[in-house]
């Protein structure tokens, strides 16, 4: 399998340590479906963001002081006195958001095109593991500037573990390194925040290894059947990835340079104060859907379990969606439920942002407290309000109700709709091969004939 | 095929409309902070140096009696156009405690440009004792921590300007607590700080108009600068970055088209 290289030094090394052959094989010649759409760009974009986060993070750590008395000011020192410190910090804090955007699109793409299906189940599971690690890393990173939202976010989220019966309190004490969120908490979060990205990097390597076993899925969801279906990764997908990366970096640069704190919370510019609780404690936007699921169930333990289940359900997705057709493009019913899921996740994000008791007035573009609704309806107490209310001509839905409806759909999609669709859905005929599908989409007009759905399943 | 895509487009449209409704939804606020225009807004935004300088004078003459700015040093004033000598003079106008010296004693000396702004109170307790129990917040980051939330939120400068100009007579029947002041734009309308600025409260060195409105705008601009002294560098670097990325992206787009022309 060793390739032949012209350069004698490379040939000498490659004979003893075939890294160049490996790269030639896995990054250059690597056969890739010729029909990948731009939705397939987000994997490499996520990889790029991981590199940006590690690089900026290493330099930030050189200037940061993990101590409750100095953390806030050391971050402000980075912003003010360190050369280009403001840029490093804005790249890092907005980079977290960009990383999640890329990864969320990557995950939805995987769900839509059935990229998790046999033989790529393990690839998918490793991906979900990366998501979990990212969430832990992002959460601990947000605590480090030691602002009000850092401190109270840490307090709320770590307290969730106390809902676990018997061992809950011990777990919380272990996380805190004491009996409250304090200096030991900040120290261990800093340590882990530096460690976990390298763990993620390792798992990403395994993710790519698993990917290269069978190669990328593609928009038709059918396997490559021969050389006519594939093209070498380089130069075709290297240039396509670079172009997509350019567009994404423009988007990233807009936030970093022209709206650097729009995705954050202004309260985090106030130093942490354990004696003063902010009015609304909200996590960063990328955690809002999970936060909404947590809060839509009034019982603490059940809420925590539901939040955990919302990720756990992704691990078993390959066994929930048993439809032999991978790609959503040939699954008319699935398509509708899928886009509803995307929409429902947006609703969850929205619901996570506001206090559960508030009402959303869709026709008036506003969120109002329950007291306002009660006053509009001339009610004595807010207890007399309905979750969906027409108080005084104002149509409003309570945030918690919105979150509950969305939560029910989220779980129903995975646990009920997908298994049923696998049995009852009438899928469209698949193209005979990838190259046939490409010709058709270019107006070749060839009659589509059916191929077996999942040959390697 | 056609029918289905119409349906899908319809769904996408409905989703987009509801998404816009979501994004546009703003929490109902008790107070509505009026949005002003500022020289430092927008892609090319820059601080108006003369205005920021006047704002510093407002801070020095009025605010600094109660509010500290512990993240600012006198040397930072060079950025808003004070000369080295002026900065030395401003710093020397305060006495700071330094030491210990070789004999082990603390001593008083005149301030130096490298010193941080001298706080008006020794500690939080002293500040509360002097202010009826209320703590005047540090102003270094006030423009950032009081900004509205989200992409379209109001600026911290809008909030500062609103508070400083929002002192009014309480409406009839309003229960004002002892030692509190009525302010139209403060949450709950009761603020411990008495009205700090008024027409003519500061006489500007450059002879600029000194109505309440001018003073409030100037000090809001100063505090915005203090909250993010690197704002101009950020905007300038951002324009360069975007320019570079546009060229980078177009280049790769052209290469992509060329390379893929063999496939299509």
XYZ file of C-alpha atoms in Angstrom:
721
model
C 0.000 0.000 0.000
C 3.013 2.300 0.238
C 2.981 5.056 -2.334
C 6.070 6.041 -4.264
C 7.489 9.450 -3.446
C 10.011 11.372 -5.531
C 11.763 13.050 -2.599
C 14.431 10.612 -1.283
C 14.151 11.902 2.308
C 10.406 11.311 2.337
C 10.973 7.898 0.739
C 13.531 7.025 3.436
C 11.188 8.063 6.253
C 8.129 6.530 4.678
C 9.847 3.163 4.329
C 10.453 3.091 8.070
C 7.392 5.000 9.266
C 4.690 5.129 6.588
C 3.078 8.394 7.694
C 3.276 9.849 4.194
C 1.660 6.776 2.680
C -1.011 7.003 5.318
C -1.722 10.647 4.561
C -1.647 9.989 0.824
C -4.171 7.238 1.317
C -6.452 8.870 3.892
C -6.367 12.545 2.938
C -5.381 12.616 -0.724
C -6.715 9.617 -2.623
C -9.441 8.856 -0.072
C -12.454 8.059 -2.274
C -15.409 10.285 -1.476
C -18.914 10.311 -2.987
C -18.997 12.809 -5.834
C -22.372 14.254 -4.809
C -21.741 15.679 -1.318
C -23.657 18.906 -0.769
C -22.538 21.920 1.249
C -24.200 20.370 4.310
C -21.143 18.094 4.368
C -18.844 21.065 5.013
C -19.683 21.360 8.682
C -17.599 18.400 9.869
C -14.373 20.001 8.731
C -15.600 23.389 9.972
C -16.171 21.877 13.421
C -12.639 20.439 13.291
C -11.300 23.872 12.390
C -13.190 25.449 15.301
C -11.697 22.891 17.696
C -8.228 23.969 16.523
C -9.100 27.654 16.933
C -10.420 27.037 20.442
C -7.315 25.102 21.486
C -4.942 27.665 19.977
C -6.645 30.747 21.444
C -7.251 28.924 24.729
C -3.576 28.067 25.219
C -2.600 31.728 24.843
C -5.430 32.930 27.085
C -4.334 30.474 29.785
C -0.904 32.142 29.792
C -2.531 35.336 31.089
C -5.422 33.988 33.137
C -5.390 33.564 36.925
C -7.683 30.844 38.286
C -8.447 32.379 41.645
C -11.735 33.840 42.878
C -10.022 37.104 43.823
C -8.155 37.561 40.547
C -9.999 35.676 37.778
C -12.339 38.517 36.810
C -9.610 41.142 36.789
C -7.157 38.902 34.952
C -9.701 38.500 32.161
C -10.162 42.280 32.034
C -6.379 42.637 31.946
C -6.351 40.374 28.896
C -9.021 42.609 27.351
C -7.166 45.847 28.096
C -3.415 45.405 28.503
C -2.364 42.182 26.777
C -1.390 42.791 23.137
C -4.313 41.605 21.023
C -5.695 40.002 24.166
C -9.148 41.376 23.363
C -9.016 39.575 20.018
C -7.929 36.266 21.540
C -10.686 36.483 24.101
C -13.422 37.470 21.630
C -12.255 34.733 19.229
C -12.463 32.226 22.082
C -15.827 33.236 23.550
C -17.536 33.603 20.167
C -15.642 30.564 18.916
C -17.564 28.431 21.392
C -20.827 29.591 19.798
C -19.476 28.985 16.282
C -18.286 25.503 17.300
C -21.774 24.643 18.530
C -23.434 26.088 15.410
C -21.195 23.923 13.213
C -21.744 20.828 15.343
C -25.517 21.267 15.602
C -25.811 21.603 11.804
C -23.511 18.576 11.443
C -25.785 16.545 13.760
C -29.037 17.584 12.054
C -27.454 16.736 8.696
C -26.590 13.299 10.081
C -30.171 12.759 11.223
C -31.707 13.935 7.940
C -29.517 11.842 5.656
C -29.435 8.790 7.928
C -25.679 9.023 8.400
C -26.048 7.154 11.695
C -27.396 4.005 10.048
C -25.518 0.776 9.484
C -22.634 0.492 9.046
C -21.923 3.879 10.651
C -23.560 3.385 14.091
C -20.289 3.550 16.000
C -19.198 6.645 14.078
C -22.440 8.291 15.213
C -22.098 7.206 18.837
C -18.553 8.569 18.986
C -19.951 11.831 17.593
C -22.569 12.070 20.338
C -19.781 11.461 22.837
C -17.925 14.453 21.343
C -21.064 16.554 21.817
C -21.236 15.567 25.483
C -17.566 16.408 26.014
C -18.066 19.744 24.264
C -20.962 20.583 26.536
C -18.933 19.835 29.652
C -15.988 21.856 28.341
C -18.118 24.840 27.320
C -19.916 24.884 30.656
C -16.679 24.897 32.643
C -15.136 27.495 30.347
C -18.052 29.844 30.931
C -17.357 29.719 34.676
C -13.747 30.885 34.347
C -14.273 34.683 33.896
C -16.000 34.560 37.300
C -18.706 37.058 36.474
C -22.187 36.949 37.953
C -23.567 34.600 35.293
C -20.458 32.389 35.519
C -20.933 31.957 39.233
C -24.698 31.517 39.301
C -24.734 29.331 36.214
C -22.198 27.078 37.904
C -24.281 27.050 41.074
C -27.514 26.122 39.307
C -26.043 23.447 37.033
C -23.880 21.741 39.648
C -26.847 21.750 42.036
C -28.777 19.631 39.528
C -26.677 16.630 40.524
C -28.086 16.860 44.055
C -31.357 15.526 42.625
C -29.761 12.089 42.236
C -30.972 9.910 45.131
C -28.516 8.802 47.840
C -25.237 9.902 46.215
C -26.416 13.280 44.820
C -25.126 15.461 47.637
C -21.767 13.714 47.669
C -21.407 14.254 43.930
C -22.130 17.966 44.338
C -19.567 18.268 47.144
C -17.057 16.502 44.916
C -17.765 18.869 42.008
C -17.456 21.904 44.233
C -14.441 20.727 46.205
C -16.233 22.071 49.254
C -19.677 23.084 50.376
C -20.308 25.945 47.954
C -19.087 27.097 44.546
C -15.772 28.643 45.540
C -12.076 28.747 44.787
C -11.603 24.952 44.633
C -14.485 24.778 42.127
C -12.854 27.414 39.931
C -9.515 25.596 40.123
C -10.836 22.201 39.130
C -12.982 23.695 36.374
C -9.922 25.450 34.954
C -7.910 22.253 35.110
C -10.635 20.240 33.384
C -11.361 22.990 30.876
C -7.733 22.748 29.770
C -7.759 18.933 29.748
C -11.030 18.108 27.996
C -10.304 19.785 24.624
C -7.401 17.374 24.173
C -9.682 14.486 25.075
C -12.094 15.822 22.435
C -9.219 15.965 19.960
C -8.454 12.310 20.669
C -12.085 11.293 20.236
C -12.249 13.321 17.009
C -9.325 11.270 15.678
C -11.284 8.093 16.491
C -14.370 9.676 14.855
C -12.404 10.259 11.643
C -10.915 6.745 11.764
C -14.419 5.311 12.047
C -15.558 7.589 9.200
C -12.800 6.379 6.901
C -13.782 2.747 7.402
C -16.814 3.110 5.107
C -16.387 6.678 3.885
C -18.862 9.516 3.931
C -22.570 9.027 3.531
C -24.079 11.225 0.802
C -27.331 12.992 -0.070
C -28.777 9.914 -1.809
C -27.890 7.697 1.128
C -26.894 4.869 -1.194
C -23.431 3.329 -1.163
C -20.669 4.045 -3.623
C -20.669 1.181 -6.092
C -17.537 1.785 -8.052
C -15.034 4.328 -9.281
C -17.693 6.196 -11.276
C -19.410 7.170 -7.977
C -16.398 8.555 -6.166
C -13.750 11.225 -6.534
C -10.488 11.618 -4.593
C -10.798 13.812 -1.520
C -8.008 16.036 -2.792
C -8.372 18.366 -4.617
C -12.164 18.186 -4.903
C -13.224 18.321 -1.289
C -10.193 20.172 0.009
C -11.069 23.191 -2.144
C -14.769 22.858 -1.449
C -14.056 22.741 2.299
C -11.798 25.764 2.033
C -14.466 27.748 0.210
C -17.079 26.802 2.815
C -14.623 27.606 5.586
C -14.105 31.058 4.078
C -17.846 31.769 4.186
C -18.050 30.464 7.740
C -15.064 32.532 8.864
C -16.750 35.661 7.487
C -19.759 34.862 9.650
C -17.446 34.220 12.621
C -15.535 37.472 12.020
C -18.767 39.440 12.008
C -19.537 38.348 15.582
C -15.968 38.662 16.850
C -15.333 42.162 15.516
C -18.742 43.802 15.296
C -20.992 42.146 17.886
C -18.569 40.411 20.279
C -20.832 40.322 23.324
C -24.239 40.011 21.643
C -24.269 36.235 22.232
C -23.284 36.606 25.884
C -24.971 38.054 28.940
C -24.234 41.622 30.135
C -24.440 40.384 33.738
C -21.113 38.622 33.215
C -19.426 42.027 33.246
C -20.293 42.200 36.945
C -17.820 40.330 39.194
C -19.245 37.216 40.859
C -21.053 37.990 44.097
C -22.316 35.005 46.114
C -24.574 37.336 48.120
C -26.526 38.752 45.173
C -28.493 36.485 42.849
C -29.215 37.826 39.338
C -32.873 38.127 38.467
C -32.738 35.604 35.621
C -30.095 32.923 35.512
C -29.830 31.735 31.918
C -27.199 29.559 30.277
C -25.547 30.384 26.965
C -27.779 30.006 23.890
C -26.424 26.592 22.937
C -27.682 25.084 26.197
C -31.120 26.719 26.109
C -33.020 23.782 24.502
C -31.743 21.412 27.188
C -32.463 23.967 29.885
C -36.049 24.248 28.582
C -36.500 20.456 28.775
C -35.162 20.535 32.324
C -37.547 23.269 33.404
C -40.618 21.959 31.645
C -40.837 19.234 34.286
C -41.515 20.695 37.731
C -40.027 17.718 39.598
C -36.269 18.230 39.912
C -35.121 14.625 39.532
C -37.460 13.902 36.616
C -36.360 17.139 34.964
C -32.691 16.201 35.297
C -33.417 12.722 33.948
C -35.342 14.185 30.990
C -32.448 16.509 30.211
C -30.041 13.575 30.334
C -32.410 11.498 28.214
C -32.547 14.190 25.535
C -28.875 13.444 24.790
C -29.032 9.736 25.677
C -31.728 9.177 23.068
C -29.217 10.211 20.402
C -26.930 7.324 21.387
C -29.624 4.768 20.504
C -30.865 6.602 17.410
C -29.477 3.916 15.026
C -31.845 1.414 16.643
C -34.855 3.726 16.742
C -34.864 4.643 13.055
C -34.890 1.221 11.352
C -36.008 2.462 7.955
C -33.862 0.759 5.295
C -33.709 4.031 3.349
C -31.014 6.298 4.733
C -31.633 9.617 3.051
C -34.549 11.815 4.063
C -34.714 12.944 0.441
C -36.547 9.706 -0.367
C -38.709 9.683 2.758
C -41.616 12.098 2.269
C -43.191 11.590 5.700
C -39.890 11.607 7.588
C -38.953 14.876 5.932
C -41.931 16.681 7.441
C -41.349 15.281 10.927
C -37.656 16.132 10.654
C -38.241 19.792 9.841
C -40.790 19.929 12.633
C -38.048 18.650 14.953
C -35.720 21.460 13.844
C -38.513 23.926 14.468
C -39.288 22.388 17.867
C -35.634 22.698 18.890
C -35.874 26.405 18.046
C -38.979 26.638 20.245
C -37.104 24.889 23.062
C -34.283 27.392 22.706
C -36.790 30.213 22.913
C -38.561 28.677 25.911
C -35.260 28.164 27.714
C -34.497 31.851 27.497
C -37.419 33.175 29.545
C -38.789 32.518 33.012
C -41.274 29.595 32.829
C -44.169 31.541 34.369
C -44.063 34.259 31.701
C -46.405 34.449 28.732
C -45.456 34.745 25.087
C -47.795 37.005 23.110
C -47.017 36.008 19.506
C -49.202 38.681 17.949
C -47.711 41.455 20.032
C -44.089 40.295 19.760
C -43.514 40.377 23.455
C -43.002 38.329 26.607
C -44.960 39.448 29.653
C -44.975 38.389 33.306
C -48.073 36.502 34.554
C -49.115 39.490 36.667
C -49.508 41.501 33.477
C -51.784 38.829 31.974
C -53.822 38.626 35.149
C -54.284 42.387 35.190
C -55.395 42.345 31.554
C -58.012 39.693 32.381
C -59.095 41.508 35.567
C -58.176 38.452 37.617
C -57.370 38.703 41.299
C -54.536 36.196 41.230
C -52.196 34.707 38.643
C -53.322 31.238 39.782
C -56.593 31.747 37.928
C -54.783 32.122 34.599
C -54.831 29.317 32.043
C -51.581 28.173 30.399
C -53.052 29.374 27.101
C -54.899 32.573 27.748
C -56.995 35.098 25.857
C -56.833 37.551 28.740
C -58.541 40.761 27.688
C -58.064 40.019 23.994
C -54.369 39.282 24.419
C -53.506 35.827 23.137
C -50.673 34.359 25.181
C -48.994 31.006 25.775
C -47.153 30.375 29.005
C -43.455 29.683 28.422
C -43.521 26.472 30.469
C -46.419 25.147 28.387
C -44.589 25.975 25.188
C -41.575 24.105 26.551
C -43.705 21.131 27.583
C -45.344 20.777 24.164
C -41.927 21.008 22.520
C -40.415 18.498 24.952
C -43.187 16.006 24.227
C -42.571 16.340 20.491
C -38.790 16.050 20.921
C -39.079 12.688 22.651
C -42.011 11.531 20.516
C -39.941 12.131 17.385
C -37.226 9.747 18.521
C -39.189 7.211 20.547
C -42.511 6.964 18.681
C -42.446 8.626 15.260
C -39.134 7.195 14.007
C -39.904 3.560 14.996
C -43.384 3.801 13.450
C -42.110 5.467 10.267
C -39.600 2.643 9.895
C -42.564 0.285 9.557
C -45.287 2.279 7.825
C -43.605 4.874 5.637
C -43.802 4.436 1.853
C -40.465 5.620 0.608
C -39.695 6.892 -2.882
C -37.691 4.768 -5.344
C -33.957 5.200 -4.933
C -31.664 6.022 -7.853
C -29.646 3.131 -9.193
C -26.338 4.695 -8.240
C -24.777 7.956 -7.101
C -23.563 8.828 -10.578
C -27.070 8.151 -11.986
C -28.524 10.517 -9.385
C -25.966 13.170 -10.275
C -26.812 12.862 -13.983
C -30.535 13.136 -13.285
C -30.163 16.240 -11.157
C -28.246 17.803 -14.043
C -31.166 17.279 -16.387
C -29.931 14.011 -17.883
C -33.509 12.818 -17.627
C -32.616 9.187 -17.052
C -35.478 7.168 -15.602
C -34.927 6.460 -11.962
C -34.865 2.839 -11.140
C -34.728 1.351 -7.724
C -31.651 0.191 -5.932
C -31.570 -1.903 -2.807
C -31.680 0.518 0.079
C -28.875 -0.389 2.417
C -26.581 -2.984 0.939
C -24.176 -3.209 3.787
C -26.807 -3.261 6.489
C -41.874 16.474 -7.568
C -43.079 20.052 -8.097
C -46.002 19.729 -5.722
C -43.792 18.454 -2.952
C -41.300 21.260 -3.251
C -44.098 23.820 -3.023
C -45.240 22.161 0.174
C -41.704 22.086 1.541
C -41.125 25.695 0.617
C -44.375 26.585 2.314
C -43.271 24.833 5.467
C -39.909 26.514 5.342
C -41.652 29.853 4.922
C -43.959 29.275 7.890
C -40.972 28.161 9.971
C -39.069 31.273 8.974
C -41.989 33.558 9.807
C -42.465 32.037 13.251
C -38.708 32.139 13.817
C -38.714 35.854 13.032
C -41.631 36.334 15.445
C -39.532 34.583 18.088
C -36.459 36.652 17.499
C -38.478 39.838 17.418
C -40.184 38.989 20.697
C -38.791 41.240 23.378
C -39.459 40.829 27.062
C -41.961 43.350 28.309
C -39.895 45.872 30.230
C -41.093 48.024 33.032
C -38.972 50.827 31.631
C -38.096 51.532 28.041
C -34.556 52.842 27.607
C -34.556 55.360 24.720
C -31.960 54.555 22.048
C -29.571 57.357 21.182
C -27.039 57.568 18.385
C -23.363 57.408 19.317
C -20.215 58.024 17.329
C -18.815 54.621 18.317
C -21.673 52.573 16.846
C -21.555 50.738 13.537
C -18.795 49.128 11.511
C -16.723 52.300 11.314
C -17.584 53.608 14.791
C -14.942 55.687 16.572
C -14.938 57.556 19.844
C -15.320 61.327 19.640
C -12.117 62.157 21.513
C -13.195 65.631 22.604
C -16.457 64.197 23.931
C -14.731 61.379 25.836
C -12.287 63.916 27.285
C -15.187 66.062 28.495
C -16.793 62.948 29.892
C -13.667 62.281 31.920
C -13.987 65.758 33.364
C -17.574 64.971 34.409
C -16.353 61.787 36.053
C -13.471 63.551 37.812
C -15.499 66.524 39.015
C -18.721 64.724 39.958
C -18.926 60.898 39.759
C -15.551 60.175 41.355
C -16.816 61.569 44.665
C -18.628 58.242 45.168
C -17.756 55.865 42.281
C -14.465 54.034 41.859
C -13.028 52.862 38.533
C -10.618 50.186 39.620
C -9.737 48.928 36.127
C -8.521 52.323 34.883
C -5.046 53.809 35.315
C -4.121 57.445 34.759
C -1.809 56.325 31.935
C -4.888 55.109 30.004
C -5.925 58.742 29.554
C -3.205 59.114 26.880
C -5.523 57.180 24.574
C -8.186 59.891 24.705
C -5.788 62.716 23.929
C -4.321 63.863 27.253
C -0.637 64.761 26.979
C 2.020 63.158 29.176
C 2.322 66.303 31.279
C -1.425 66.621 31.720
C -1.607 62.998 32.865
C 1.221 63.529 35.353
C -0.604 66.558 36.697
C -3.952 64.720 36.983
C -2.257 61.784 38.741
C -0.308 64.052 41.083
C -3.505 65.739 42.240
C -4.236 62.720 44.465
C -2.293 61.301 47.395
C -1.883 57.530 47.462
C -0.587 55.203 50.128
C 2.528 53.290 49.106
C 5.068 51.163 50.875
C 6.327 49.656 52.980
C 9.581 51.595 52.671
C 12.967 50.388 53.926
C 11.991 51.289 57.475
C 8.873 49.152 57.104
C 6.475 52.089 57.163
C 3.652 52.907 54.772
C 3.854 56.417 53.374
C 1.813 58.889 51.355
C 3.013 60.089 47.972
C 1.613 61.954 44.982
C -0.092 59.752 42.357
C 1.818 58.535 39.286
C 0.473 57.784 35.774
C 0.896 54.047 36.461
C -1.454 54.201 39.468
C -5.070 53.114 39.118
C -7.729 55.789 39.621
C -7.847 56.527 43.338
C -11.079 55.099 44.786
C -13.213 57.484 46.875
C -13.659 54.966 49.702
C -11.223 52.623 51.403
C -13.587 49.653 51.222
C -17.167 48.567 50.618
C -18.212 49.160 54.207
C -16.918 52.727 54.146
C -18.728 53.346 50.848
C -22.019 52.015 52.246
C -21.639 53.932 55.505
C -21.242 57.166 53.583
C -24.152 56.480 51.244
C -27.079 55.551 53.413
C -26.311 51.832 53.088
C -26.195 51.795 49.288
C -23.030 50.820 47.425
C -22.086 53.077 44.495
C -20.997 50.543 41.835
C -17.557 50.610 40.234
C -17.892 52.361 36.886
C -15.094 50.643 34.901
C -17.501 48.238 33.215
C -20.813 49.931 33.882
C -21.410 50.598 30.171
C -20.961 46.904 29.426
C -22.869 45.405 32.337
C -25.878 47.712 31.838
C -26.208 47.119 28.106
C -29.435 45.610 26.825
C -29.450 41.910 26.020
C -29.062 40.416 22.584
C -27.985 41.688 19.224
C -30.463 44.583 19.013
C -30.288 45.550 22.695
C -29.652 49.128 23.725
C -26.106 50.324 24.373
C -24.737 50.794 27.879
C -24.349 54.466 26.924
C -28.117 54.654 26.298
C -28.768 53.345 29.791
C -26.323 55.730 31.472
C -27.734 58.693 29.562
C -31.298 57.636 30.427
C -30.571 57.304 34.165
C -28.718 60.609 34.384
C -31.507 62.471 32.633
C -34.344 60.428 34.165
C -34.756 62.207 37.510
C -38.348 63.482 37.767
C -40.889 64.402 40.377
C -42.604 61.145 41.434
C -46.139 60.784 40.035
C -48.983 61.382 42.458
C -49.515 58.472 44.786
C -46.050 56.948 44.218
C -44.638 55.619 47.488
C -41.042 56.805 47.612
C -38.963 55.260 50.380
C -36.868 57.388 52.704
C -33.600 58.511 51.168
C -34.577 57.267 47.703
C -35.024 59.289 44.541
C -37.519 58.896 41.725
C -36.030 57.992 38.337
C -38.092 57.318 35.246
C -35.625 54.810 33.771
C -34.439 52.892 36.824
C -36.126 49.529 37.482
C -38.695 50.078 40.206
C -38.136 53.825 39.750
C -36.432 54.147 43.137
C -32.737 54.886 43.016
C -30.470 55.591 45.989
C -28.236 57.969 44.000
C -29.460 61.575 44.222
C -29.493 63.445 40.904
C -25.752 63.882 40.230
C -25.778 66.187 37.191
C -27.722 69.295 36.296
C -27.455 72.186 33.845
C -24.097 73.876 34.409
C -22.876 71.354 37.009
C -19.542 71.041 35.166
C -17.740 73.812 33.325
C -15.882 72.145 30.478
C -12.261 73.049 29.816
C -13.019 73.309 26.094
C -16.001 75.593 26.684
C -18.479 73.125 25.182
C -22.174 73.443 26.132
C -22.883 72.064 29.597
C -26.581 71.400 29.819
C -27.693 68.248 31.646
C -28.168 66.589 28.253
C -24.608 67.398 27.118
C -23.006 66.329 30.389
C -24.923 63.044 30.398
C -24.006 62.233 26.819
C -20.358 63.095 27.406
C -19.985 60.989 30.518
C -21.859 58.114 28.835
C -19.330 58.263 25.989
C -16.447 58.322 28.476
C -17.782 55.293 30.345
C -18.298 53.440 27.065
C -14.662 54.063 26.224
C -13.585 52.956 29.704
C -15.651 49.772 29.297
C -13.889 48.856 26.071
C -10.813 50.984 25.374
C -9.911 48.728 22.419
C -13.168 49.286 20.537
C -11.538 51.275 17.731
C -8.794 48.683 17.269
C -11.518 46.039 17.153
C -13.453 47.805 14.411
C -10.318 48.496 12.368
C -8.955 44.959 12.707
C -12.410 43.654 11.868
C -12.553 45.574 8.600
C -9.125 44.238 7.626
C -10.137 40.713 8.594
C -13.345 40.891 6.566
C -11.493 42.289 3.573
C -8.953 39.474 3.762
C -11.643 36.843 4.177
C -13.665 38.130 1.233
C -10.602 37.786 -1.023
C -9.763 34.387 0.521
C -13.307 33.124 -0.007
C -13.646 34.405 -3.581
C -10.270 32.890 -4.446
C -11.297 29.478 -3.173
C -14.672 29.833 -4.851
C -12.913 30.391 -8.179
C -10.536 27.461 -7.563
C -13.463 25.282 -6.554
C -15.340 26.113 -9.768
C -12.254 25.412 -11.851
C -11.434 22.108 -10.157
C -15.016 20.855 -10.193
C -15.641 21.815 -13.829
C -14.104 18.449 -14.741
C -16.826 16.655 -12.755
C -19.905 18.653 -13.733
